[in-house]
Short mmCIF file of C-alpha atoms and ligand atoms in Angstrom, two decimals:
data_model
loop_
_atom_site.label_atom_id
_atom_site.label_comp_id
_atom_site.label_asym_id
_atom_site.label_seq_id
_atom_site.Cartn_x
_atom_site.Cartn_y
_atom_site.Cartn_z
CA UNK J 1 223.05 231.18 29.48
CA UNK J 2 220.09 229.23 28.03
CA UNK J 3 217.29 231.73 26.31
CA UNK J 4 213.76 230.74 26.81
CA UNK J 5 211.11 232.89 25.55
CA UNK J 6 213.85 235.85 25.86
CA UNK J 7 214.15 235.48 29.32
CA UNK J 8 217.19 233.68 30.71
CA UNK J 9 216.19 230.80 32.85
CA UNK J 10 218.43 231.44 35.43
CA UNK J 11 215.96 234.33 36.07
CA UNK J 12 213.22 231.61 37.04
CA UNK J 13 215.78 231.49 40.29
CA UNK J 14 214.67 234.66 41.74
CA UNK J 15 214.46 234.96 45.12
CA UNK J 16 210.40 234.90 46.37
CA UNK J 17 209.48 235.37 50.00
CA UNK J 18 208.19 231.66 50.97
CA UNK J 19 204.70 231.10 51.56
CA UNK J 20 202.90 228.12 52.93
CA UNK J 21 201.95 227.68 48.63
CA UNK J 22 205.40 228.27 47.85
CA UNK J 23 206.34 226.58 44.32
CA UNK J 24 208.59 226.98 41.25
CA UNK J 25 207.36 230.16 39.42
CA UNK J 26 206.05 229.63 35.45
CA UNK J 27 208.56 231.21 33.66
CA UNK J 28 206.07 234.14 32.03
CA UNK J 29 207.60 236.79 30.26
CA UNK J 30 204.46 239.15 30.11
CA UNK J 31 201.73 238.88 33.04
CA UNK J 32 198.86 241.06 32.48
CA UNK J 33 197.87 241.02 36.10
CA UNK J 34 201.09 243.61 36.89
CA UNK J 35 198.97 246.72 35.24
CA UNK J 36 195.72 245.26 37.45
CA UNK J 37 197.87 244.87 40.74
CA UNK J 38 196.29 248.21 42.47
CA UNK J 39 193.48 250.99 42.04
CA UNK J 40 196.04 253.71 41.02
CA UNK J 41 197.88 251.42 38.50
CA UNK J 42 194.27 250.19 37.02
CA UNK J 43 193.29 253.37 36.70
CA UNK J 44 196.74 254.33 34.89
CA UNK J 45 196.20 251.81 31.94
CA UNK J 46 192.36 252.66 32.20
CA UNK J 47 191.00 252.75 27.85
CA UNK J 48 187.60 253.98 28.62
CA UNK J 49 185.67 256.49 31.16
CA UNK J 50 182.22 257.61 31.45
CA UNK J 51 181.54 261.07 32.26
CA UNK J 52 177.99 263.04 33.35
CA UNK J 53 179.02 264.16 29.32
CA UNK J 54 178.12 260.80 28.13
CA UNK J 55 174.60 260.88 29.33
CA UNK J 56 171.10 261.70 27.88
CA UNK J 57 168.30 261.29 30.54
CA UNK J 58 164.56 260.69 29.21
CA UNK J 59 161.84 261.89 31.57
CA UNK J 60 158.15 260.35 30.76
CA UNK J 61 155.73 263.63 31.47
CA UNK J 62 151.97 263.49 32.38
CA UNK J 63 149.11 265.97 32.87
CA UNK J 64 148.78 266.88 36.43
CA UNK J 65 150.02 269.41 38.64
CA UNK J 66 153.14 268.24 41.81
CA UNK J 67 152.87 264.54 40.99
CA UNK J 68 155.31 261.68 40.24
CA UNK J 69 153.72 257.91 39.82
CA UNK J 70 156.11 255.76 39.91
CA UNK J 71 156.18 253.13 36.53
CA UNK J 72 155.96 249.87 38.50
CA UNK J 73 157.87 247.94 35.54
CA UNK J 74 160.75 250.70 35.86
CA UNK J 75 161.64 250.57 39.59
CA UNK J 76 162.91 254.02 40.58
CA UNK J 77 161.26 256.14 37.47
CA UNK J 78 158.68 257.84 37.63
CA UNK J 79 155.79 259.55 35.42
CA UNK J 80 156.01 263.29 36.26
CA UNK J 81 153.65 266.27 35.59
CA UNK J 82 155.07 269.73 33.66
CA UNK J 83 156.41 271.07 36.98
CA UNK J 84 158.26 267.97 38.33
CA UNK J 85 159.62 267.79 34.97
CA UNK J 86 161.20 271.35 35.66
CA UNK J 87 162.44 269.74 38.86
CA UNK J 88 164.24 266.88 36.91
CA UNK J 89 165.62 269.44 34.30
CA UNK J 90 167.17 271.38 37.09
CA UNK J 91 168.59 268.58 38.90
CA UNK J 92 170.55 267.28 35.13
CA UNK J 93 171.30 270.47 34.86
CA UNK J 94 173.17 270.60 38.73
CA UNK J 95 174.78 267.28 37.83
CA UNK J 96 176.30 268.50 34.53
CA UNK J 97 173.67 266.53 32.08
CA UNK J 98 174.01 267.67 28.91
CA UNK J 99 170.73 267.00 27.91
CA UNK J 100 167.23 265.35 28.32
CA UNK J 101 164.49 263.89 26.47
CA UNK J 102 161.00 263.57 26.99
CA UNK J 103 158.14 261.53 26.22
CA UNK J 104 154.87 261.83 26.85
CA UNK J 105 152.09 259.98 28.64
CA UNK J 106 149.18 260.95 26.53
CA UNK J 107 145.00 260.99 28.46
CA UNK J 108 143.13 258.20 26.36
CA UNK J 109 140.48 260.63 24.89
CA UNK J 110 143.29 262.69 23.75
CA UNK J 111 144.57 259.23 21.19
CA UNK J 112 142.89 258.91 17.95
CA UNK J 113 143.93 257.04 14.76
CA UNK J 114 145.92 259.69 13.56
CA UNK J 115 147.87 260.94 16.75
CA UNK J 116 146.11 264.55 16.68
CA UNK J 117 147.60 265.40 19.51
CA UNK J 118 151.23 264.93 17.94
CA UNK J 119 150.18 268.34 16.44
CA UNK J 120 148.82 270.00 19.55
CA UNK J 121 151.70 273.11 20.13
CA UNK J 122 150.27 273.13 23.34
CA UNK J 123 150.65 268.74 23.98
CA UNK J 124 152.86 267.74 27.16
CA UNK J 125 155.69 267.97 25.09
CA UNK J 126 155.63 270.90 23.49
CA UNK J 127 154.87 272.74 27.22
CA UNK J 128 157.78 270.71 29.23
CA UNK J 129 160.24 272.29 26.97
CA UNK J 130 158.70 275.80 27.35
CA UNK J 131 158.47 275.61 31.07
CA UNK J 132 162.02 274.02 31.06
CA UNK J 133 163.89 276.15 28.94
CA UNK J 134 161.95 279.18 30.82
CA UNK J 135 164.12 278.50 33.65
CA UNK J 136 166.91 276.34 32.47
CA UNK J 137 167.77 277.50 29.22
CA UNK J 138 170.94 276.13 28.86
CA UNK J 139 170.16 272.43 29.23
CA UNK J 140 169.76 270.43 25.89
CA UNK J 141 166.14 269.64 24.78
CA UNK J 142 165.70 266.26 22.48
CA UNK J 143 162.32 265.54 21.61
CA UNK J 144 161.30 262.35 20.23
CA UNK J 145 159.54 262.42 17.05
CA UNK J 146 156.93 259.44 16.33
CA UNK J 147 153.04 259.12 16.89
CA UNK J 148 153.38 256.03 19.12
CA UNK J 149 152.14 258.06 22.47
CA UNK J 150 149.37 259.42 20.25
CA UNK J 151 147.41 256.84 18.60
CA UNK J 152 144.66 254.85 19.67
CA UNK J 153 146.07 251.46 18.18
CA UNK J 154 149.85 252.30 19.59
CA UNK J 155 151.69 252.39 16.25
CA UNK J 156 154.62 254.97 14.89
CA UNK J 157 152.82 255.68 12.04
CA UNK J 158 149.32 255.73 10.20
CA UNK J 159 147.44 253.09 9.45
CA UNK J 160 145.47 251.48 6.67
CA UNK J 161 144.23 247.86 5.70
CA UNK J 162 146.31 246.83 8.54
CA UNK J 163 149.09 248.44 6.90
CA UNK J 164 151.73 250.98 8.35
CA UNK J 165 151.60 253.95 5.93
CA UNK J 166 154.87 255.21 4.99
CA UNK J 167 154.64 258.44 3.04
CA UNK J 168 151.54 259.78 4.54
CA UNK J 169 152.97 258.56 8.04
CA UNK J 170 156.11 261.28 7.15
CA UNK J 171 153.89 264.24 5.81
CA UNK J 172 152.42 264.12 9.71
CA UNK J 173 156.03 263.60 11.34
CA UNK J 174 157.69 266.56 9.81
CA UNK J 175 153.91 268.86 11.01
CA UNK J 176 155.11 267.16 14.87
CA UNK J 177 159.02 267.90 14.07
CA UNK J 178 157.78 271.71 13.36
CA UNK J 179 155.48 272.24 16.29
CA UNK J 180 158.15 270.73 18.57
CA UNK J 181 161.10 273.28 17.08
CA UNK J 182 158.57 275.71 17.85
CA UNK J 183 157.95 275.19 21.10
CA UNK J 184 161.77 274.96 21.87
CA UNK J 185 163.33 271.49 21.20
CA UNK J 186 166.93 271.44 20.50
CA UNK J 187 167.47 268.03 19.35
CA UNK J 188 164.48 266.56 16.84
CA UNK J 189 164.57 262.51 17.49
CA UNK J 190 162.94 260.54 14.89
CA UNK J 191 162.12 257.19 16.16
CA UNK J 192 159.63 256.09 14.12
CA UNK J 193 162.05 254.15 11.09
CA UNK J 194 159.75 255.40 8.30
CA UNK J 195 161.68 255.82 5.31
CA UNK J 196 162.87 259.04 4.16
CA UNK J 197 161.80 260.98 6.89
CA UNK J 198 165.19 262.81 8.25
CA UNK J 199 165.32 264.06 4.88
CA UNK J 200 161.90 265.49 5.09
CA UNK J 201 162.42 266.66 8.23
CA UNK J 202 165.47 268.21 7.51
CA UNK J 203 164.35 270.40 4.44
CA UNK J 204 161.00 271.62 6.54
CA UNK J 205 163.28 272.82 9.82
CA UNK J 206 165.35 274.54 6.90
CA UNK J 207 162.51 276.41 5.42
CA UNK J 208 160.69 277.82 8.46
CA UNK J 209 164.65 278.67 9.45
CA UNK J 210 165.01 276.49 12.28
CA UNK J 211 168.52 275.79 10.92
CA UNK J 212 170.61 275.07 14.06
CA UNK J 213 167.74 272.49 15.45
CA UNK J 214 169.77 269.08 15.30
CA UNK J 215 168.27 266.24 14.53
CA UNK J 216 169.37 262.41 15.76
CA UNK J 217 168.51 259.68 13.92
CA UNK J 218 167.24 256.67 15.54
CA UNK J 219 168.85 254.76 12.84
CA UNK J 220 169.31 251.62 13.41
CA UNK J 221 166.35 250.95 15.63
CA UNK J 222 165.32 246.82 16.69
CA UNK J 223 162.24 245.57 16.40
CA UNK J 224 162.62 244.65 19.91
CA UNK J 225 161.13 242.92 23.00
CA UNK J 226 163.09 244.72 25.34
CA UNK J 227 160.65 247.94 24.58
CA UNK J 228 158.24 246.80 26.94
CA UNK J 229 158.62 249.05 30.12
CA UNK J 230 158.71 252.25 27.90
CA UNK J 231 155.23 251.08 26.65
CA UNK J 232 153.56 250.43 30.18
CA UNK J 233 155.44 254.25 31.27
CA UNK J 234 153.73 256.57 27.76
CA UNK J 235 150.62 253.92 28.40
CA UNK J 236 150.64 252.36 24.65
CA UNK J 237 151.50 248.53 26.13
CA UNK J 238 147.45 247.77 26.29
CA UNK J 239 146.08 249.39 23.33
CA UNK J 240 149.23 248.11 20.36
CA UNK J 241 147.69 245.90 17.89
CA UNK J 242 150.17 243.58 16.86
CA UNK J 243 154.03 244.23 16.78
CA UNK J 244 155.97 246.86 14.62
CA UNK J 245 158.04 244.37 12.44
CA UNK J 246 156.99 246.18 9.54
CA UNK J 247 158.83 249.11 10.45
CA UNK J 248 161.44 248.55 12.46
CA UNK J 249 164.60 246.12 12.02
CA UNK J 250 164.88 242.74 12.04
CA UNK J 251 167.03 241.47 15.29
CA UNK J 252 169.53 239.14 13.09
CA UNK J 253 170.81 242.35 10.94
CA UNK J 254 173.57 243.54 11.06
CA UNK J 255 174.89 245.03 7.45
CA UNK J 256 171.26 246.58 6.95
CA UNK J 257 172.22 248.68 10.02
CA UNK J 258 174.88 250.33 7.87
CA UNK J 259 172.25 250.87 5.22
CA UNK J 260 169.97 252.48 7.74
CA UNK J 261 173.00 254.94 9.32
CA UNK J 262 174.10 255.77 5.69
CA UNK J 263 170.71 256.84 4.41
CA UNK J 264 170.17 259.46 7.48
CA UNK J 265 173.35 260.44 6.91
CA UNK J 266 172.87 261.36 3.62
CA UNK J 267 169.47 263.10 4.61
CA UNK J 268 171.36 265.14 7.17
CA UNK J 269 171.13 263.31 10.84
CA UNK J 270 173.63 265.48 12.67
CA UNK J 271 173.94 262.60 14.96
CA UNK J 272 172.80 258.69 14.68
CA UNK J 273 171.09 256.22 17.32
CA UNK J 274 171.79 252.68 17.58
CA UNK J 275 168.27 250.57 19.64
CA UNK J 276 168.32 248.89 22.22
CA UNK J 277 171.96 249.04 23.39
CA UNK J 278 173.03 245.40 25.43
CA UNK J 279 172.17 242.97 22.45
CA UNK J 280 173.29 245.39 19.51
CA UNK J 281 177.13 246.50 21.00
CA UNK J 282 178.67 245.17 17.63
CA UNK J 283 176.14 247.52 16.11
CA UNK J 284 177.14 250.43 17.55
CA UNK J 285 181.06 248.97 17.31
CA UNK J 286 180.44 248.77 13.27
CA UNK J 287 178.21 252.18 12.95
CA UNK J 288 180.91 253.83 14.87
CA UNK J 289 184.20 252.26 13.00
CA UNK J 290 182.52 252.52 9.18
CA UNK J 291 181.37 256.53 9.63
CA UNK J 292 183.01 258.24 12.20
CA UNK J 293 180.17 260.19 12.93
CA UNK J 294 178.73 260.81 16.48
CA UNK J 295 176.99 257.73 17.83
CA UNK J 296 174.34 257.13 20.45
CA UNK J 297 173.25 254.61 21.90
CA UNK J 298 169.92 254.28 23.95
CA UNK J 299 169.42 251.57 26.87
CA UNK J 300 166.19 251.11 26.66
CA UNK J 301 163.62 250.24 29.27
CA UNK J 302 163.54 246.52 29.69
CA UNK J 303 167.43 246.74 29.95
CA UNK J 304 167.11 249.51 32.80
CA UNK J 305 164.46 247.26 33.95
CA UNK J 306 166.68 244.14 33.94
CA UNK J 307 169.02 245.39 35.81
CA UNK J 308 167.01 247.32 38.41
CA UNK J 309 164.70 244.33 38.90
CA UNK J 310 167.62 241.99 39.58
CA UNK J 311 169.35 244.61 42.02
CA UNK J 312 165.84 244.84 43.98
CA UNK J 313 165.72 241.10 44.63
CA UNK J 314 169.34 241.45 45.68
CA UNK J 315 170.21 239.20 42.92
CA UNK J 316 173.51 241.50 41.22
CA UNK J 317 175.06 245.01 42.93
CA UNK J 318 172.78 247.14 41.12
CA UNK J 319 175.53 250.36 41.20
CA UNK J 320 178.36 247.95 39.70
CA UNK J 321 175.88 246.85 37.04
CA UNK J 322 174.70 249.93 36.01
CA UNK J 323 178.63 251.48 35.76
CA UNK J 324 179.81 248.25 34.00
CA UNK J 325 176.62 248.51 31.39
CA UNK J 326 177.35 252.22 30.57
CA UNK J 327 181.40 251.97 30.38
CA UNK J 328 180.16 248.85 28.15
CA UNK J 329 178.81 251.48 25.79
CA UNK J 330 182.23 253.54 25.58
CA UNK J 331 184.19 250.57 24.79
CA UNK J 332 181.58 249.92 22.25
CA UNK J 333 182.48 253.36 20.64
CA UNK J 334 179.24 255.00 21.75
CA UNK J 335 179.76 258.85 22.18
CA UNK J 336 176.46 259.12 24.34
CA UNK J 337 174.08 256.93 26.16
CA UNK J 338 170.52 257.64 26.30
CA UNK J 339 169.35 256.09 29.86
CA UNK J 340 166.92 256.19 32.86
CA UNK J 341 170.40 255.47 34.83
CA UNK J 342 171.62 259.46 34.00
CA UNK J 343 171.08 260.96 37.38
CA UNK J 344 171.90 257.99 39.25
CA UNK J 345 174.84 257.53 37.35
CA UNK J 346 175.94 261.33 37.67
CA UNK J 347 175.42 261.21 40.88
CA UNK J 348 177.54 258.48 41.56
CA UNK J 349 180.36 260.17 39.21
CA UNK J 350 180.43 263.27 40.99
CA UNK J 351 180.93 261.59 44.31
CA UNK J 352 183.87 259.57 43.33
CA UNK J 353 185.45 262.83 42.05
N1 PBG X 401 158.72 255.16 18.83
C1 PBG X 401 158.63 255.36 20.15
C2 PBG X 401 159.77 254.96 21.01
N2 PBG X 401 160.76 255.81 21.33
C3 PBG X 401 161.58 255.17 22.25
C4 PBG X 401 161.08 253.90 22.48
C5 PBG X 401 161.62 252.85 23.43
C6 PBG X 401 162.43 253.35 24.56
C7 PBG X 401 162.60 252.39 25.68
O1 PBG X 401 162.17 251.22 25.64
O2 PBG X 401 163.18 252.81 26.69
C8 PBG X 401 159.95 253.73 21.69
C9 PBG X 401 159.13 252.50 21.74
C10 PBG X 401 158.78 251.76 20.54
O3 PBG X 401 159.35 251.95 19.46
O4 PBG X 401 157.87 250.95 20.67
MG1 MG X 402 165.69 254.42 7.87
#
């Protein structure tokens, strides 16, 4: 009996209903398509699944009593005053999301040069997590720590000469990280790629004994077009001078990632953040494989906006993008996903269980 790729030929003679298409069959040993030939069987061989687990949802909050505007470069998210905010928090909470983040939309008198208001224990912030954790204590809290929604010229960190300040820029970031542990926040976010600041940050929560606050490093975080959205939603698109090269990471890096993760690692992130997610999954594939350490990833708001701009023109099935972008992020090795998708996405989960 002749052997041809360990399969004897006379095999190829196996009897096959006739079709119209009828022909020889190739003699294949191994054909994927047999694990993809139904739901149940797919689902069987299945390497990756995203649970309501997986997801982080970031709310942007605004003065104001009962209102939501809607953020006209974000279809489907809104700005949302304190209460609404409590709203959100309980409907995360009813789908099983672990946790939420919020940023702020900050009044224009209320920006200076130095992001005051960063300080203010009584800022947006600072009062959505008391009025949230009032009634829903058991969500997760993660508070993003930078002065972007604070300053007058729209930048992370100080400025002088032109010049992003690095040192003095962390001295005011670790006052915010305080005031924020204060009010409540169980996750401090740095996002503001100064150097040296989760250290700094880390050694303050010690001292005033805010030891079980977490912080998650926005490690490796893109200097990065796709941004833009978030900027028109805390209202810092008009008044940024310039762009935040200085600061954040060069596009075309990929080793100086590692760099990043290791430092905040070594100054005690509990967790690290890989920004944006779509263009950097072989980031978040290399942070993930070199530490072992949980890994998050954030899709940011021009990639939420991509994808729910294309699904209002009817130009992609917006639900099958949106589940095919976030399992991306699994495969990827992400642990969590920060995105505006969350409730939508849980939503969707729960229904197909
Ligand atoms: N430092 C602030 C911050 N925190 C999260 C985002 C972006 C989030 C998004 O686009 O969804 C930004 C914007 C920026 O760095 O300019
Ligand atoms: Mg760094």
């Amino acid at each position: 009996m002749a052997i041809k790729f360990g399969r004897p030929i006379e095999m190829r003679d196996t009897p096959r209903r006739p079709t119209a298409l009828s022909s020889q069959p190739l003699d294949l040993v191994t054909r994927p398509r047999r694990n993809r030939k139904a739901e149940w069987a797919r689902r069987l061989v299945r390497e990756n699944v995203l649970t309501t687990d997986d997801l982080i949802w970031p709310l942007f909050v605004v003065d104001g009593h009962n209102t939501r505007t809607p953020v006209a470069s974000m279809p489907g998210v809104d700005r949302i005053t304190v209460d609404q905010a409590v709203r959100d928090a309980e409907r995360a909470a009813k789908l099983n999301i672990p946790c939420i983040a919020l940023f702020p939309y900050t009044e224009a008198s209320l920006r200076d040069e130095h992001g005051s208001e960063a300080l203010n224990p009584d800022n947006l912030v600072c009062q959505s997590v008391r009025a949230i954790k009032k009634e829903f204590p058991d969500i997760g809290i993660l508070c993003d720590v930078a002065l972007d929604p604070f300053t007058s010229h729209g930048h992370d960190g100080l400025i002088e000469d032109g010049r992003i300040l690095n040192d003095e820029t962390v001295a005011v970031l670790v006052r915010q990280a305080l005031v924020q542990a204060e009010a409540g926040c169980d996750i401090i976010a740095p996002s503001d790629m100064m150097d040296g600041r989760v250290g700094a940050i880390r050694d303050a929560l010690d001292e005033a004994g805010f030891l079980d606050v977490q912080i998650m490093a926005y490690a490796a975080k893109y200097a990065s077009a796709f941004y833009g959205p978030f900027r028109d939603a805390i209202g810092s698109a008009k008044t940024l001078t310039g762009d935040k090269r200085t600061y954040q990471m060069d596009s075309a890096n990929s080793d100086e990632a590692l760099r990043e993760v290791e430092l905040d690692l070594a100054e005690g992130a509990d967790m690290v953040m890989v920004k944006p997610g779509m263009p950097y999954l072989d980031i978040v594939r290399r942070v993930k494989d070199t530490f072992a350490v949980p890994t998050f990833v954030y899709q940011v708001s021009g990639e939420y906006a991509m994808i729910a701009g294309a699904a209002n023109n009817g130009w992609i099935d917006g639900e099958r993008a949106m589940m095919e972008s976030l399992v991306g992020f699994k495969r990827a090795g992400a642990d969590g996903i920060l995105t505006y998708f969350a409730p939508v996405a849980a939503e969707k989960l729960k229904a197909e269980r």
